Coordinates of C-alpha atoms and ligand atoms in Angstrom, one line a residue:
M1 CA -40.0 86.1 60.8
R2 CA -41.6 82.5 60.1
P3 CA -42.6 82.4 56.0
S4 CA -46.5 81.3 56.1
T5 CA -46.6 79.8 52.6
R6 CA -45.5 76.5 50.9
S7 CA -44.5 78.5 47.6
A8 CA -42.8 81.0 49.8
R9 CA -40.8 78.3 51.8
S10 CA -39.7 76.8 48.4
S11 CA -38.5 79.9 46.4
A12 CA -37.0 80.5 49.4
T13 CA -34.8 77.4 49.2
S14 CA -34.0 77.7 45.8
K15 CA -32.0 81.0 46.1
T16 CA -28.4 80.6 44.6
T17 CA -26.0 79.9 47.7
A18 CA -23.8 82.5 48.6
S19 CA -21.2 80.4 49.0
S20 CA -20.5 79.0 45.6
G21 CA -16.7 79.4 46.7
D22 CA -17.1 77.0 49.0
L23 CA -19.2 74.7 46.8
S24 CA -16.3 74.6 44.1
Q25 CA -13.8 72.7 46.5
M26 CA -16.8 70.1 47.1
K27 CA -16.0 66.3 46.0
V28 CA -19.0 64.3 45.1
T29 CA -18.2 61.0 46.0
T30 CA -20.3 57.7 45.5
Q31 CA -20.2 55.7 48.6
S32 CA -18.4 52.2 47.4
L33 CA -20.9 49.4 46.9
Q34 CA -18.6 47.2 49.3
A35 CA -18.9 49.5 51.8
S36 CA -22.6 49.4 52.0
L37 CA -22.9 46.0 52.0
P38 CA -23.4 43.8 55.0
C39 CA -20.0 42.2 55.6
M40 CA -21.0 38.9 55.4
M41 CA -21.9 39.4 51.8
Q42 CA -18.1 40.7 51.3
P43 CA -15.6 38.5 49.7
S44 CA -13.6 36.6 52.8
H45 CA -10.2 36.7 51.0
S46 CA -10.1 40.6 51.1
I47 CA -7.4 42.5 51.7
V48 CA -7.3 43.3 55.8
S49 CA -5.4 46.6 56.7
V50 CA -3.7 46.5 60.0
A51 CA -2.8 49.8 61.6
M52 CA 0.5 49.5 63.4
P53 CA 0.9 52.1 66.0
T54 CA 4.8 51.9 66.5
G55 CA 7.9 52.3 63.8
S56 CA 5.9 53.7 61.4
R57 CA 3.3 56.4 60.9
E58 CA 1.4 54.9 57.6
P59 CA -0.5 51.9 58.6
V60 CA 0.9 48.3 56.9
T61 CA -1.5 46.5 54.9
K62 CA -1.8 42.8 55.2
T63 CA -3.3 39.8 52.8
L64 CA -5.3 37.5 54.7
S65 CA -2.2 34.9 54.7
G66 CA -0.3 37.8 56.3
L67 CA -2.7 37.8 59.1
L68 CA -2.1 33.9 59.5
Q69 CA 1.0 34.5 59.9
L70 CA 0.4 37.1 62.6
G71 CA -1.6 34.5 64.5
L72 CA -4.8 36.8 64.1
G73 CA -6.6 33.9 62.9
P74 CA -8.7 33.3 59.4
V75 CA -11.4 36.2 58.5
T76 CA -14.5 34.3 57.0
G77 CA -18.1 35.5 56.0
G78 CA -20.5 34.3 58.6
Q79 CA -23.8 34.1 57.0
M80 CA -25.1 32.8 53.6
A81 CA -25.3 35.3 51.1
G82 CA -28.7 36.8 50.6
Q83 CA -29.9 36.1 54.0
A84 CA -30.6 39.4 55.9
A85 CA -28.3 40.3 58.6
T86 CA -28.3 42.8 61.2
P87 CA -25.2 44.4 62.7
A88 CA -25.9 42.8 66.0
T89 CA -25.6 39.0 64.1
T90 CA -22.5 40.4 62.1
A91 CA -20.8 41.7 65.0
S92 CA -21.8 38.2 66.9
E93 CA -20.7 35.6 64.1
R94 CA -17.7 37.5 62.7
F95 CA -16.5 37.6 66.6
R96 CA -16.6 33.9 66.9
D97 CA -14.6 33.4 63.7
L98 CA -12.1 35.6 64.7
V99 CA -11.8 35.1 67.9
G100 CA -12.7 31.4 67.9
A101 CA -14.9 32.0 71.1
A102 CA -18.2 33.9 72.0
P103 CA -18.1 37.6 72.7
E104 CA -18.6 38.8 76.4
G105 CA -21.6 41.1 75.0
L106 CA -23.2 42.7 72.3
W107 CA -23.4 47.1 72.5
R108 CA -25.3 49.0 70.2
A109 CA -25.1 53.1 69.7
P110 CA -27.3 54.4 67.5
G111 CA -26.7 57.1 64.7
R112 CA -29.1 60.6 65.0
V113 CA -30.7 62.9 63.1
N114 CA -30.6 66.6 64.3
L115 CA -33.9 67.9 63.9
I116 CA -33.2 71.0 64.7
G117 CA -30.3 73.6 66.4
E118 CA -27.3 72.9 64.3
H119 CA -24.1 74.1 64.8
T120 CA -25.2 75.5 68.5
D121 CA -23.7 73.0 70.4
Y122 CA -20.1 74.5 70.6
N123 CA -21.8 78.0 70.9
F124 CA -23.4 76.7 73.9
G125 CA -26.9 76.8 72.5
L126 CA -29.7 74.3 72.1
A127 CA -30.3 71.3 69.9
L128 CA -32.9 68.6 69.2
P129 CA -31.5 65.5 67.8
F130 CA -33.2 62.1 67.9
A131 CA -31.7 58.5 67.8
I132 CA -32.4 56.5 64.7
D133 CA -33.1 53.1 64.0
R134 CA -29.4 52.3 62.3
A135 CA -26.9 51.7 64.8
T136 CA -23.0 50.3 65.1
V137 CA -23.0 47.2 67.2
V138 CA -19.8 45.8 69.0
A139 CA -19.0 42.4 69.9
A140 CA -16.6 42.5 72.4
R141 CA -14.1 40.3 74.9
R142 CA -11.3 40.9 77.2
R143 CA -8.1 39.3 76.2
Q144 CA -5.3 37.9 78.7
D145 CA -2.6 40.3 77.3
N146 CA -2.6 43.8 76.8
L147 CA -3.1 44.0 73.2
V148 CA -6.4 45.8 71.4
R149 CA -7.8 44.2 68.1
A150 CA -10.5 46.2 66.9
F151 CA -12.3 44.8 63.0
S152 CA -14.4 46.4 61.0
C153 CA -16.9 44.1 59.3
T154 CA -17.8 47.1 56.9
L155 CA -14.4 48.0 55.9
E156 CA -13.1 44.6 56.4
S157 CA -10.4 46.2 58.1
Q158 CA -8.5 45.4 61.3
A159 CA -6.1 47.4 63.5
I160 CA -4.0 46.4 66.5
A161 CA -2.5 48.3 69.0
S162 CA -0.8 47.6 72.8
L163 CA -2.9 49.2 75.5
D164 CA 0.8 51.3 75.7
D165 CA 0.8 52.6 72.9
I166 CA -3.1 53.6 72.9
A167 CA -3.0 55.2 76.5
G168 CA 0.9 56.9 75.6
K169 CA -0.3 60.0 73.3
A170 CA -3.5 60.5 71.5
P171 CA -3.3 57.8 68.5
S172 CA -4.2 59.6 65.5
Y173 CA -1.6 58.0 63.2
F174 CA -3.8 55.0 63.1
E175 CA -6.0 54.8 59.9
P176 CA -8.9 56.9 60.1
W177 CA -11.8 54.2 61.0
A178 CA -9.6 53.0 64.0
R179 CA -8.7 56.5 65.4
F180 CA -12.6 56.4 67.0
P181 CA -12.3 52.8 68.5
F182 CA -8.6 53.7 70.0
G183 CA -9.4 57.2 70.5
V184 CA -12.1 56.6 72.8
I185 CA -10.2 53.9 74.8
W186 CA -7.4 56.7 74.9
A187 CA -10.1 59.0 76.4
M188 CA -11.3 57.0 78.6
A189 CA -7.8 55.6 80.0
R190 CA -7.2 59.2 80.6
A191 CA -10.5 59.7 82.6
G192 CA -9.2 57.0 84.7
A193 CA -10.5 53.7 83.4
A194 CA -8.6 50.7 83.9
V195 CA -8.9 49.1 80.3
P196 CA -7.8 45.5 80.0
G197 CA -6.6 44.0 76.5
L198 CA -9.5 43.5 74.0
D199 CA -10.8 42.1 71.0
I200 CA -13.4 44.1 69.2
V201 CA -15.6 43.5 66.2
I202 CA -17.8 46.1 65.0
A203 CA -21.0 45.5 62.4
S204 CA -22.9 49.0 61.2
D205 CA -25.8 49.7 58.8
L206 CA -25.0 53.1 59.2
P207 CA -24.0 55.2 56.1
I208 CA -20.2 56.1 57.2
G209 CA -19.3 59.7 56.6
G210 CA -22.9 60.7 55.5
G211 CA -24.2 63.1 58.4
L212 CA -25.9 60.5 60.5
S213 CA -23.0 60.5 63.1
S214 CA -21.4 56.9 62.2
S215 CA -18.4 58.3 63.8
A216 CA -20.2 58.7 67.0
A217 CA -22.1 55.6 67.0
L218 CA -18.9 53.9 66.7
S219 CA -17.3 55.5 69.7
I220 CA -19.8 55.5 71.8
A221 CA -20.4 51.6 71.3
V222 CA -17.0 50.5 72.1
A223 CA -17.2 53.1 75.0
I224 CA -20.3 51.6 76.6
A225 CA -18.3 48.2 75.9
V226 CA -15.4 49.0 77.7
N227 CA -17.2 50.8 80.2
D228 CA -18.9 47.4 81.1
I229 CA -16.2 44.9 80.5
A230 CA -13.6 47.7 82.9
A231 CA -16.4 48.0 85.4
A232 CA -15.3 51.7 84.6
G233 CA -18.6 53.4 85.8
L234 CA -17.9 55.9 83.8
S235 CA -21.4 58.5 83.8
K236 CA -22.6 58.8 80.3
A237 CA -21.5 62.7 80.5
E238 CA -18.1 61.3 81.4
I239 CA -18.6 58.4 78.1
A240 CA -19.9 61.6 75.9
R241 CA -16.9 63.6 76.7
A242 CA -14.3 60.6 75.9
G243 CA -16.1 60.2 72.4
Q244 CA -15.9 63.9 72.1
Q245 CA -11.9 63.9 72.5
A246 CA -11.7 61.0 70.2
E247 CA -13.4 63.2 67.3
S248 CA -11.7 66.4 68.2
E249 CA -8.6 65.6 69.7
V250 CA -7.6 62.1 67.5
A251 CA -10.2 62.4 64.3
G252 CA -9.3 66.1 64.1
L253 CA -13.1 67.3 64.0
P254 CA -13.3 69.9 66.3
C255 CA -17.2 69.0 67.2
G256 CA -19.2 69.6 70.1
L257 CA -21.1 67.3 72.4
M258 CA -24.4 66.9 70.4
D259 CA -23.7 63.6 68.3
Q260 CA -22.7 61.9 71.6
L261 CA -25.4 62.9 73.9
A262 CA -28.4 62.4 71.3
V263 CA -26.5 58.6 70.8
L264 CA -26.8 58.1 74.9
E265 CA -29.6 59.9 75.6
G266 CA -32.1 59.1 72.6
Q267 CA -35.7 57.3 73.3
A268 CA -38.0 55.6 71.3
G269 CA -40.6 57.9 69.9
A270 CA -39.1 61.4 71.4
A271 CA -36.4 63.9 70.3
V272 CA -33.8 65.0 72.8
L273 CA -34.0 68.8 73.8
I274 CA -30.0 69.6 74.9
D275 CA -29.2 72.7 76.5
F276 CA -25.2 72.8 76.2
L277 CA -24.9 75.2 78.5
S278 CA -26.2 73.3 81.7
L279 CA -26.2 70.2 79.8
Q280 CA -29.5 69.3 80.7
T281 CA -31.6 67.1 78.7
E282 CA -35.5 66.5 78.2
Q283 CA -37.3 63.9 76.1
V284 CA -39.8 65.7 73.4
P285 CA -42.3 63.2 72.1
L286 CA -42.2 63.4 68.5
G287 CA -45.7 62.6 66.6
L288 CA -44.7 64.7 63.4
G289 CA -45.9 62.0 60.9
P290 CA -43.1 59.8 58.5
L291 CA -39.2 61.2 59.2
V292 CA -37.3 60.4 55.9
V293 CA -33.4 60.7 55.2
I294 CA -31.9 62.3 52.1
N295 CA -28.3 61.1 52.0
T296 CA -27.0 62.8 49.2
R297 CA -23.3 61.1 49.3
V298 CA -21.8 64.4 48.8
E299 CA -18.4 64.9 50.8
H300 CA -16.6 68.0 51.1
A301 CA -12.6 67.6 50.5
N302 CA -11.9 69.6 53.9
A303 CA -14.7 69.4 55.9
A304 CA -13.2 69.5 59.0
G305 CA -11.6 72.6 58.2
A306 CA -14.5 74.3 57.1
Y307 CA -16.2 73.1 60.8
A308 CA -13.1 74.4 62.1
D309 CA -13.6 77.8 60.3
R310 CA -17.2 78.2 61.8
R311 CA -16.4 77.7 64.8
N312 CA -13.2 80.2 64.9
A313 CA -15.8 82.6 63.3
C314 CA -18.2 82.5 66.5
E315 CA -15.9 82.5 69.2
E316 CA -14.5 86.0 67.5
A317 CA -18.3 87.1 67.2
A318 CA -18.5 86.6 71.1
R319 CA -14.9 87.8 72.1
E320 CA -16.1 91.1 69.8
L321 CA -19.6 91.2 71.7
G322 CA -17.8 90.9 75.2
V323 CA -19.7 87.6 76.1
P324 CA -18.3 84.4 77.1
S325 CA -20.5 82.4 74.2
L326 CA -23.0 83.2 71.3
R327 CA -25.9 81.9 74.3
Q328 CA -25.3 85.0 75.5
A329 CA -25.9 87.1 73.0
T330 CA -29.0 89.0 71.7
L331 CA -29.9 89.1 68.1
E332 CA -29.8 93.1 68.1
Q333 CA -26.5 92.7 69.5
V334 CA -25.1 90.5 66.5
E335 CA -27.2 93.6 64.2
D336 CA -26.0 96.4 65.3
K337 CA -22.1 95.5 66.3
L338 CA -20.9 92.8 63.9
A339 CA -20.2 93.2 60.1
G340 CA -19.7 91.1 57.4
E341 CA -18.7 87.3 58.0
L342 CA -19.0 87.5 61.6
R343 CA -22.2 89.3 61.8
K344 CA -24.0 86.3 59.4
R345 CA -22.7 83.4 61.0
A346 CA -23.7 84.9 64.6
R347 CA -26.9 85.6 63.1
H348 CA -27.3 82.0 62.2
V349 CA -26.3 80.7 65.9
V350 CA -28.6 83.3 67.7
T351 CA -31.3 82.1 65.3
E352 CA -31.0 78.9 65.4
D353 CA -31.3 78.7 69.3
G354 CA -34.5 80.7 68.8
R355 CA -36.0 78.2 66.2
V356 CA -34.9 75.4 68.8
V357 CA -37.1 76.6 71.4
E358 CA -40.2 77.3 69.3
A359 CA -39.9 73.9 67.9
A360 CA -39.8 72.3 71.5
A361 CA -42.7 74.3 72.4
C362 CA -44.7 73.2 69.0
L363 CA -44.4 69.8 69.7
R364 CA -44.8 69.6 72.9
N365 CA -48.3 71.3 71.6
G366 CA -48.6 69.2 69.0
Q367 CA -48.2 72.0 66.1
P368 CA -46.2 71.6 63.3
I369 CA -42.8 72.5 62.9
G370 CA -42.3 72.4 58.7
D371 CA -41.8 76.1 58.7
L372 CA -39.2 76.2 61.2
L373 CA -37.1 73.6 59.5
V374 CA -37.1 75.6 56.0
A375 CA -36.4 78.6 58.1
S376 CA -33.3 76.8 59.8
H377 CA -32.2 75.2 56.6
A378 CA -32.2 78.9 54.7
S379 CA -30.3 80.3 57.8
L380 CA -27.4 77.5 56.9
R381 CA -27.2 78.1 53.3
N382 CA -27.4 81.9 53.5
D383 CA -25.7 82.6 56.7
Y384 CA -23.9 79.8 57.6
E385 CA -22.7 78.3 54.6
V386 CA -22.7 75.1 54.8
S387 CA -25.4 73.8 52.5
C388 CA -24.2 72.9 49.1
A389 CA -26.8 72.4 45.6
E390 CA -27.1 68.7 46.4
L391 CA -28.8 69.6 49.9
D392 CA -30.7 72.4 48.5
L393 CA -32.4 70.3 46.0
A394 CA -33.1 67.4 48.5
V395 CA -34.9 70.1 50.5
D396 CA -36.8 71.7 47.6
V397 CA -37.7 68.0 46.0
A398 CA -39.0 67.2 49.6
L399 CA -41.3 70.6 49.8
G400 CA -42.7 69.7 46.3
S401 CA -43.6 66.3 47.0
G402 CA -45.8 66.9 50.0
A403 CA -43.4 67.2 53.1
D404 CA -44.1 70.0 55.9
G405 CA -40.8 70.8 56.1
A406 CA -37.0 69.7 55.4
R407 CA -33.3 70.7 56.0
L408 CA -29.9 69.6 55.8
T409 CA -28.7 67.7 59.3
G410 CA -25.6 67.5 61.1
A411 CA -22.5 69.7 60.1
G412 CA -23.6 70.3 56.3
F413 CA -20.6 70.6 53.4
G414 CA -23.2 67.6 51.9
G415 CA -24.2 64.3 53.7
C416 CA -28.0 64.3 54.8
A417 CA -31.1 66.3 54.6
I418 CA -34.2 65.3 57.0
S419 CA -37.9 65.8 55.5
V420 CA -40.5 65.9 57.7
G421 CA -44.3 64.8 57.0
A422 CA -43.8 62.8 53.5
T423 CA -43.5 59.0 53.2
A424 CA -40.1 57.7 51.3
E425 CA -42.3 56.4 48.8
D426 CA -43.6 59.9 48.3
L427 CA -39.8 61.1 48.0
V428 CA -38.0 58.3 46.2
T429 CA -39.1 58.7 42.4
A430 CA -39.1 62.6 42.6
M431 CA -35.6 62.5 44.2
S432 CA -34.3 60.1 41.7
G433 CA -35.2 61.9 39.0
A434 CA -34.6 65.5 39.9
F435 CA -31.0 64.3 41.0
A436 CA -30.6 62.9 37.2
R437 CA -31.8 65.9 35.8
A438 CA -29.6 67.7 37.6
G439 CA -26.6 65.6 37.0
F440 CA -26.2 64.5 40.5
P441 CA -25.5 61.2 41.8
Q442 CA -28.2 59.2 42.9
P443 CA -29.5 59.6 46.7
E444 CA -30.0 57.2 49.0
V445 CA -33.7 58.0 50.6
F446 CA -34.9 55.8 53.4
A447 CA -37.3 56.1 56.8
V448 CA -35.8 56.6 59.9
A449 CA -37.9 56.3 63.6
P450 CA -36.7 57.7 67.0
T451 CA -35.0 54.9 68.9
D452 CA -33.9 54.5 72.3
G453 CA -30.4 55.4 72.5
A454 CA -27.0 53.3 73.6
G455 CA -27.0 50.4 75.8
R456 CA -26.1 47.1 76.1
L457 CA -27.9 44.3 73.7
A458 CA -26.8 41.0 75.2
Ligands
GLA501 C1 -21.3 67.5 63.6 C2 -20.2 67.8 64.9 C3 -21.4 68.2 66.0 C4 -22.2 69.5 65.5 C5 -22.9 69.3 64.4 C6 -23.4 70.7 63.8 O1 -22.1 67.0 63.6 O2 -19.8 66.7 65.3 O3 -20.8 68.4 67.3 O4 -21.4 70.7 65.9 O5 -21.9 68.8 63.4 O6 -24.7 70.9 64.4

């Protein structure tokens, strides 16, 4: 049932979560200042790490002079500090510095916010995400040899591998960020793409690991660049699958397809209704008023393990109910035939699918969806047990500051909340005060707009 009053919704979100055991394992981290700065503002002499694919499973860290000895060219800042840089200008300028030539093109893949429909994708259910106006941009160019060299401006880190090494086996021995570009190339080669040697420079204004799909944006930006340069002709669905395989088989998160499809199928002014059973998508206009992200900056120490536990529980619940997936289960079956943790997990999934259908209908009719967002958050907190104190606080403060609705977005276990109906100005002071009083690190609060999905910029 949808709670009908703001006070009912507020108190619904302030209950103590039943997942205190999980929460005790949470690690609060502050995003490093360096990681959040555009690369042109970072020191040009920084340590650059090079992931070596053979001989050692540990990435080898080299200084700049070591890189010069390897013949990889200087790594320098591109613009004067203080000048605003977009990921596109940063990627393009750093590419020229690093490679000594212009890139063949620039490819952009946005992050995403999931409006509603959480942990439904791997249950063949429904979700309603939208692509946001923060993105990862890749500058790329074919090389004459068979090396792939990837450089991250955000991390000032470079990784190099031969195509034989990448294609040989899932490249999960690379340092974490490099598993996405190399992983997606590995998956595309497996899907039949004839990938050439490449220089790739990556710049982004997405918070890393903040629940806005920075990893899908990275994989998909690289994938569409490779698809164009290699003239591989992979469809959007094949590219999405390659991104998912990089994430699950190389980076180790057994994810569904939501992030990749949202990043690929987004459209300005709309959310994408995705049916994960048929893989059909429909654009639903978003006329909701301000959309604001609250990044709690919390990272769960074992988010991938906790995510895999939830997925396993859902699959076990479906087996017990004798259905192919929870998409085919009814709430009555879940309540009658399941017990304990399996019942809670399955109840979240089945009710969440219902909320997505209702939210899409409300959007089509110009009706508010705030109560559905609040009910989704309560279900994720109480039944799916993927919220945390910082996310619950962000939702409560948003509702107390004029938002029509708010909920955690993405996998949970930290990361971001989305608020609908209040401006960033409305929220920033209240969030700052409430987080300080609770003894939590300051959250990052910013407005987002639904934008077009991934594509070539130049
Ligand atoms: C992560 C995964 C997605 C999805 C969400 C939860 O973002 O990558 O596939 O399962 O969590 O809805």
